[in-house]
Amino acid sequence: MERTLKLMLSYRGTRYHGFQRQENAVTVQSVTEAALSKVLNQPITITGCSRTDTGVHARQFCCSLKTDRMIPHLNLMRGVNGELPDDISILSCEDAAPDFHARFDCKGKEYIYRIHNSESKNPFLTDLALHYRRPMDIPRMQACAQVFVGTHDFRTFCASGGIKENTVRTIYEMSVKKQGDCVAVLVKGDGFLYNMIRILVGTLLMANEQHLTPSDMREILAAKDRLRAGNTARAHGLYLNRVFYDTAYQTESTEEFPYFY
């Protein structure tokens, strides 16, 4: 009897060309499928909740798969984790409804972008946070970030080549917090355009450097012009932090969220 499994993964994306399988490239999907296929002794294809880019990390990433093997959840986790490299881990495994689909059933995602704000680089944060030397005006960035909360046309914040017919998305929460020399930007919404989070972060950094105001942010948002926004922040600071399969997250406020250290 075929069963549908729901897996939660965590991975460091530094060595991978994103999640999705590609020819002539090492990806999280291809490595994970190889480990699962070996443990289950049958070809396995997994469906991911998202397509993370090269260098992007995930603290929680959901996958679904189908198999007729009746292996217990814990045994599967232990077996697969024993085959996976140290930068990918199975966090949990459970049976799901037969028609469960990790991507299409996902109701929302939460990302965190991490910035190491210091004159000196931290060798322990290489490829794990953006190193940013300039002083950061956190209250200004927080005020500007609130402009993006709500339902808007985010065409300004979509990379060229990734424009879709519908560029309207809803952001339920966006906040900028600092602890020591670590700054984290949290964004929670129902979906995101190509490079949208990284462009939003780049635009907040532009607001910091050019002393822009929330009014300036509203003009940039309304322009629907990629050239009006900031640079695309580098991939290695971005983490898919949580994925949601019900709508309760839409009304929850994240009082605290994890930092690097």
XYZ file of C-alpha atoms in Angstrom:
261
model
C 0.000 0.000 0.000
C 1.355 3.366 -1.016
C 1.780 6.021 1.656
C 2.507 9.753 1.522
C 5.226 11.030 3.835
C 5.809 14.576 4.994
C 9.442 15.394 5.776
C 10.925 18.487 7.377
C 14.501 19.248 6.338
C 17.125 21.709 7.438
C 20.101 22.562 5.284
C 23.011 24.886 4.810
C 22.830 25.961 1.179
C 26.454 27.039 0.712
C 27.537 24.027 -1.362
C 24.340 23.660 -3.363
C 22.830 25.194 -6.478
C 19.547 25.671 -4.684
C 16.969 23.036 -3.814
C 15.584 21.994 -7.182
C 17.224 19.224 -9.160
C 19.345 20.419 -12.108
C 21.499 18.739 -14.707
C 25.234 18.990 -14.055
C 24.752 20.659 -10.652
C 24.612 19.451 -7.054
C 21.317 20.410 -5.417
C 19.607 19.679 -2.116
C 16.874 17.737 -3.900
C 19.239 15.456 -5.806
C 21.344 14.656 -2.731
C 18.298 14.025 -0.535
C 16.586 11.852 -3.149
C 19.731 9.737 -3.494
C 19.835 9.131 0.266
C 16.121 8.294 0.439
C 16.337 5.966 -2.567
C 19.199 4.065 -0.956
C 17.442 3.635 2.400
C 14.054 2.740 0.883
C 15.646 0.624 -1.854
C 13.493 2.179 -4.584
C 13.647 5.328 -6.754
C 12.289 8.266 -4.761
C 11.215 11.674 -6.022
C 10.496 14.389 -3.473
C 8.397 17.511 -3.913
C 9.657 20.607 -2.120
C 7.681 23.486 -0.662
C 9.850 26.079 -2.414
C 12.727 26.647 -4.803
C 15.560 28.180 -2.833
C 18.373 29.785 -4.813
C 22.056 28.911 -4.820
C 23.549 29.656 -1.411
C 20.223 30.148 0.384
C 19.703 28.165 3.598
C 16.666 26.575 5.239
C 15.942 26.055 8.917
C 12.640 24.373 8.044
C 11.870 23.055 4.578
C 8.963 20.715 3.859
C 9.036 17.868 1.339
C 6.488 15.244 0.395
C 7.071 11.848 -1.170
C 5.260 8.608 -1.947
C 6.512 5.133 -1.113
C 5.120 1.649 -0.497
C 7.762 0.884 2.135
C 6.349 0.570 5.680
C 9.542 1.628 7.458
C 8.860 3.380 10.806
C 9.386 7.156 10.842
C 12.314 7.127 13.285
C 14.102 4.375 11.400
C 13.723 6.306 8.152
C 15.073 9.492 9.727
C 18.062 7.710 11.238
C 18.827 5.812 8.055
C 18.573 8.810 5.750
C 20.489 11.132 8.065
C 23.242 8.530 8.130
C 23.493 8.795 4.336
C 23.190 12.578 4.073
C 26.143 14.967 4.318
C 26.488 17.073 7.454
C 24.896 20.140 5.845
C 21.491 18.466 5.257
C 19.343 16.926 7.991
C 15.903 15.307 8.250
C 14.218 16.970 11.244
C 10.936 15.048 11.265
C 8.925 12.481 9.353
C 5.210 11.713 9.496
C 2.457 10.175 7.425
C 0.285 12.679 5.585
C -2.994 12.577 3.719
C -2.697 10.715 0.397
C -3.154 13.918 -1.590
C -0.796 16.054 0.519
C 1.501 18.212 -1.634
C 4.349 20.113 0.016
C 4.173 22.985 -2.445
C 0.504 23.394 -3.340
C -0.778 22.893 0.220
C 1.612 25.462 1.698
C -0.289 28.489 3.060
C 2.666 30.743 3.793
C 6.370 31.062 4.490
C 8.595 32.961 6.881
C 12.079 34.087 5.905
C 14.859 35.612 7.970
C 17.698 37.590 6.455
C 20.758 37.834 8.706
C 23.284 40.645 8.689
C 26.567 40.846 10.607
C 26.885 44.584 11.286
C 30.488 45.193 12.248
C 33.630 46.838 10.939
C 35.465 43.516 11.247
C 34.351 40.366 9.516
C 33.525 37.299 11.576
C 35.175 34.180 10.143
C 32.566 32.001 11.893
C 29.767 33.659 9.908
C 31.283 33.248 6.458
C 28.486 32.241 4.051
C 25.962 32.489 6.903
C 25.332 36.233 7.146
C 25.850 39.360 5.071
C 28.803 41.361 6.378
C 27.740 45.027 6.451
C 30.108 47.675 7.823
C 28.008 50.856 7.829
C 26.092 51.957 10.931
C 22.467 50.834 10.771
C 19.509 53.006 11.698
C 17.228 50.240 12.939
C 14.225 52.496 13.779
C 14.348 53.955 10.238
C 14.588 50.526 8.640
C 11.773 49.208 10.827
C 9.518 52.141 9.887
C 10.276 51.635 6.193
C 9.621 47.900 6.469
C 6.083 48.529 7.721
C 5.198 50.043 4.333
C 5.400 46.573 2.809
C 3.012 44.946 5.293
C -0.351 44.233 3.672
C -1.502 43.247 0.193
C 0.413 45.063 -2.545
C 1.653 44.695 -6.097
C 5.331 43.860 -5.510
C 6.431 44.117 -9.153
C 9.162 46.576 -8.096
C 10.731 43.815 -6.011
C 10.839 41.021 -8.573
C 14.048 40.237 -10.445
C 13.979 40.648 -14.191
C 13.119 37.366 -15.836
C 10.971 36.334 -12.895
C 7.974 38.578 -13.568
C 4.672 36.744 -13.358
C 1.301 37.899 -14.579
C 0.135 38.242 -10.977
C 2.670 40.072 -8.817
C 0.287 40.803 -5.943
C 1.335 39.251 -2.641
C 0.420 39.684 1.021
C 3.014 40.276 3.731
C 1.582 39.673 7.197
C 4.644 40.686 9.189
C 7.965 42.378 8.511
C 10.357 43.461 11.221
C 13.981 44.506 11.691
C 15.706 43.713 14.983
C 19.237 43.963 16.302
C 21.055 42.028 18.998
C 24.685 42.934 19.481
C 26.211 43.114 16.018
C 23.610 40.785 14.475
C 20.658 42.274 12.586
C 17.782 40.101 11.411
C 15.010 41.009 8.979
C 11.949 38.774 9.320
C 9.358 38.580 6.533
C 6.223 36.442 6.725
C 3.747 36.199 3.857
C 1.535 34.079 1.644
C 4.106 33.833 -1.135
C 7.066 35.620 -2.661
C 8.270 36.576 -6.123
C 11.668 35.671 -7.544
C 14.370 37.315 -5.375
C 11.650 39.367 -3.633
C 13.027 38.984 -0.094
C 16.593 39.791 -1.132
C 15.450 42.888 -3.048
C 13.346 44.052 -0.105
C 16.380 43.713 2.156
C 18.571 45.533 -0.371
C 16.003 48.330 -0.460
C 15.993 48.620 3.344
C 19.783 48.895 3.233
C 19.390 51.619 0.599
C 16.947 53.398 2.913
C 19.555 53.183 5.660
C 22.338 54.603 3.491
C 20.325 57.337 1.765
C 18.193 58.266 4.803
C 14.979 57.416 2.976
C 11.599 57.665 4.675
C 8.470 55.503 4.674
C 7.040 57.975 2.157
C 9.967 57.204 -0.155
C 9.276 53.491 0.287
C 5.630 53.964 -0.712
C 6.742 55.711 -3.909
C 9.202 52.932 -4.716
C 6.506 50.294 -4.127
C 3.970 52.147 -6.293
C 6.453 52.656 -9.145
C 6.367 48.968 -10.190
C 9.856 49.544 -11.535
C 12.744 47.263 -10.496
C 15.222 50.087 -11.118
C 13.714 52.110 -8.273
C 14.497 49.464 -5.650
C 17.820 48.642 -4.018
C 20.344 45.996 -4.953
C 19.571 42.315 -4.533
C 21.119 41.359 -1.196
C 23.493 38.413 -1.385
C 21.991 34.946 -1.089
C 24.014 33.638 1.836
C 22.185 35.818 4.378
C 18.763 34.366 3.538
C 17.041 31.535 5.419
C 13.679 29.898 4.867
C 12.791 29.863 8.553
C 9.323 28.290 8.717
C 6.611 26.984 6.404
C 2.922 27.017 7.296
C 0.169 24.601 6.344
C -2.718 26.426 8.014
C -3.644 30.113 8.110
C -3.166 30.701 11.852
C 0.222 32.302 11.150
C -1.509 35.268 9.493
C -2.654 36.697 12.822
C 0.289 35.635 14.979
C 2.918 38.217 15.899
C 6.491 36.983 16.191
C 7.682 38.586 19.418
C 11.057 36.884 19.295
C 12.915 35.130 16.541
C 16.272 33.393 16.478
C 19.562 35.130 15.861
C 22.931 33.671 15.005
C 24.395 33.685 18.470
